[in-house]
């Protein structure tokens, strides 16, 4: 067993990279998805509908194909890549920043949807109450919206984290599997499996599964305790 | 200086249309049947109905017009909804302190302990909101609004969910709070009793519009006031009150007559120390006033006032409302059956004795 | 009758033409082509995939199948791949191996050496020319040669080492390629097997025969492969030694 | 045959503990202060608090015990919550018809049109529930419960959100509904008025337990009843009522005396056609009764009843509750100041005249 | 343009197969996820937490690796596959039924999460009301829970549908890309891209994007109209 889990330096590098990618992506995603979901939850125009549909679209394409389009767009010849280059920055293909952007796009729907649901169901009353008690919009967000939408936030963050962890098609294409830069665990497991090196594939898969399972249990366990407290409150 | 509201708002089948100035001192009651738009009006004053075409200004400051809308949190309004709307993720204490923390220390006029005490909240502070009964929740909501020491209180039937005992206990405190802290208050209520106890002014609402706001005393002059639909007509006399002995009994006096009346224990405990009060209000239900042609003796009714009949209004329910002018010119109303009126041969200008069975000290 | 042929994706689209020719010369027979990475196809065959013939991009995987499924035919070398250098932005022939070290070549795409034979050979070539260590920071890896080609096509990678058969594709003909000297790396021998399942299918046998026909072999070599004859009629077993 | 409930339920700091049999006929009021457990008890009867250790049986059928729990939908209970809980995805009509559709035709005792009419719902039928005011919502909730023609009605302060006028309009209909359809009802209320108008029995709750349920008439014998905390003591006389002329006026008679009284227009419209009613109840507030030593003439009070003083109870607020025995043995209470009692020299056994200023016909 | 969209018979086959897969998967997923989400939303034991975490786990693995494990499990050598074979049925690898099962597992979290959120937030009151009006549990589910949780149902179905549509790693591995059986659009697009046949890849990608966009707009548009109606109701 201890032998089974004797990770190579390359493994450690990938583990570290994966965690970094997942944390950064989840963080950015929450920052990005929260205002977007709020806007989507509160508005009713056709424009909202269109944006909401666009957010979900990345789901529909096969990841490597999406990755290819991103590669064209974010690479040195693509207009985003070129724009970045002309600003003296690096284009995004084959870089850690690039796969963060790709993960953001790819996991966006998983962050937006639960948040939007939660915000939509919050209703106006708690916000009206807080406003009457002198809370500014930002204050209301932090002290009313977030605590009351905790379930949605947890779901959004968990799904984003897990999805980023498992995603590899986009990352493979756009990231180029560079050790220490874009070669995350999922890519590594994929490579092992392709090379029929199942011992290593099993080892890393198990690691990811156990680790993720523990995170999920921790997160859901906390959330569950909270939401049961809140349950009788629906009508108060 | 006052609260000016003008609204023209069509919402589906319902149309709220009014241009009204509400006094920015004391308690103004909004009284009207279910569905007449009371809640809608309060929400507009609070700035919660942005769709509504409306102009609102308070003490000279524009809160809302075509081009501007001061957000609710800048209006310093205390809001109590028809249903208690406690924040479910906070316990009772945190709910109460939510507004307190967000109030500048300089603006805090009310001490939390005092509010807790007057609303009997001390024992609830550690509870989660879902452990409260309906009445307890509403008390917390009331306390929470008071904790911000608001410039304007908007109360939407705040006591509807309280039981009679709790209501009677809290009413005088609420009255004192709005008076002592000089918090102008708009109070939506269905209860004549609450109006008589709390209101200085009253606006009758009907079908999306408000009749001009009048002083309560004025509204009580009108025998057909909607206020009387429930409990019948009421007169309010002004005078001096001097406490005599215990039990809250004392003498209510004007220049020309005295009445032996009683104030409530809650009232007493609020004013403990002093024994004489100028300019008090005495509320007398017309149904509690009888008329005698000669001053009767050997009868338990204590208060006999000489009066002259200044009006006889036959109502369609077989009752007659008799307007009596007292020696000092104040008005007292008596409700008699038309059978009694004809038996006694009552006519305008006739001198009679008004027998007052019971009277309640207001204020 | 029908036969399902699983083929390494680096055979696309050469094999399409080959199947066309087969179907013309064998009226009534029909071949269903399933492309994929050699590794995945091997795994699938080992787990009961309904493939009659397997044409790999290397020799190891067919051997592995033959070993664990005894009814499998003896692996047979049918062609060898050729490694080329290609760039979307310039003529690869003018870059040269040392040119890869220049700063304007920022990214070099090769197939993942641990997974794809073309990647393995690319690594060997880079080692052979003594620049493997220097280009480490420039390397990006595609999951297959095809993905490597797409990295280069998009311009995101400045240079790629890939299969001649891909560089011959219409999409890549905008720029000429540079053939990598075959002596700089082990040969890219590719072999095929008729699977255990395909043994009872006459079409599978006919197709595997056809692949070795001169008609098929010339299609392969015109697409950028070395025909079996060019590699020499060695069996994979002999090659391994 | 009755509703038997026994509960022993500790929930956090609150403990509900009772073993009580509620009559399964007529209206039983549950009366108690906020937070005493009224809602909790109703929820247990409805089978909504499964955590609670409790035994419930209704008309001989076990609803809940250690081993069984009949689900709410099988209990045929009409439930009206403190807050209207309309189904937000249905419009008013669909809310109303939700239960109706799920009631076997054979069990439908009440026609929808009748319910719509008595709760004035006709004009609301097409509305979405979010277009209703608080009072309108509660009316719909009440109607919806009635539409199932339930075997047992559980009402948790159903009228608390209604305005006085609406309340007065609906009360007699509600009374008729529960009586005519013979739907046994448990009614949680804070309002003495509602108790007097609707209840046949009453259970006083305090701190998680219920005092034995008694007949309302019995409860009214006790001058210190919690019912009287708000409005003072009330007497209820039984007799015959005969309508005379219009306006609802008529004669309430017992074997030995008559009172000239008036029934409400709502009452009249309900009983139009007949003019004489046996076995009616007359409610008289003690504060509306005065005492004279000799039968006074020339006074507007019409109803003078000869009585004998059978009790004098001094209360701590300076008032004396005088118990009077009328000629037919029924009990009448009068509330006087102790000053009046001593002025008139009232003592036990003294014959006096009771002057009844006003009285209300119940039932 | 008309030329651009001149689909080959193989394209049509894949389109049809994809639609079939998506519809069947979404349908089964809703049937499966609804009771599961309900159970998860109403219970608070550690066992619930564990199950909830397990549901989310498929997200974490790279799809082809997940596909690999499914292949091992469902194929002729796997114990599920063997059990099926011993019952006279076919094992599930390389068959349409197999990729349905794979899609079910892979998309399960996207169906369960929004439903669970919606159910959790529903509260007890509407159900109590409906029960008092004589509605049986099934009746309550259909006439109260579903209408009131419509947002969650729509989100669940939409995410499931889109995710099944875009998913290809699992399908590729377990399904084997067999024309007419397991070669769905996403696999086909992937194949085209692999063959550097960008014309065809673009064509099919665009088709999927446009089609999905239209579905999303239709679904979200309807939902949005409904949820705005319901918004003032939160406190009623
Ligand atoms: N969202 C809405 N859309 C359309 N009409 C509405 C809406 N909300 C309320 N109404 C209607 O507006 C009118 C006024 O409602 P409002 O809540 O202001 O009444 P209210 O006077 O507060 O009644 P109550 O005393 O019963 O609370 C009602 O007739 C109601 O039907
Ligand atoms: N979920 C809960 N957990 C713990 N205690 C609770 C809970 N819900 C209510 N309580 C407590 O139980 C007691 C009874 O509550 P209940 O709602 O039955 O009172 P009530 O008599 O209906 O009051 P009201 O007239 O104000 O509605 C209260 O003291 C309350 O604090
Ligand atoms: O097995 Mo391949 O030929 O690398 O795609
Ligand atoms: Mg209202
Ligand atoms: Mg209650």
Coordinates of N, CA, C and O and ligand atoms in Angstrom, one line a residue, chain B residues 38-39 82 156-157, chain D residues 133-134, ligand 4:
Chain B
X38 N -53.1 49.9 1.6 CA -52.3 50.4 2.7 C -50.9 49.9 2.6 O -49.9 50.7 2.7
X39 N -50.7 48.7 2.4 CA -49.4 48.1 2.3 C -48.6 48.7 1.1 O -47.5 49.1 1.2
X82 N -46.3 43.2 7.8 CA -47.5 42.5 8.2 C -47.1 41.1 8.8 O -47.6 40.7 9.8
X156 N -46.9 48.2 9.5 CA -48.0 47.6 8.8 C -48.7 46.5 9.6 O -48.3 45.4 9.6
X157 N -49.7 46.9 10.3 CA -50.4 46.0 11.3 C -49.4 45.2 12.1 O -49.5 44.0 12.2
Chain D
X133 N -54.1 41.1 -1.2 CA -53.6 41.7 0.1 C -53.6 40.6 1.1 O -54.2 39.5 1.0
X134 N -53.0 40.9 2.3 CA -52.9 39.9 3.4 C -54.3 39.4 3.8 O -54.5 38.2 4.0
Ligands
LIG4 MG1 -51.5 44.9 3.8

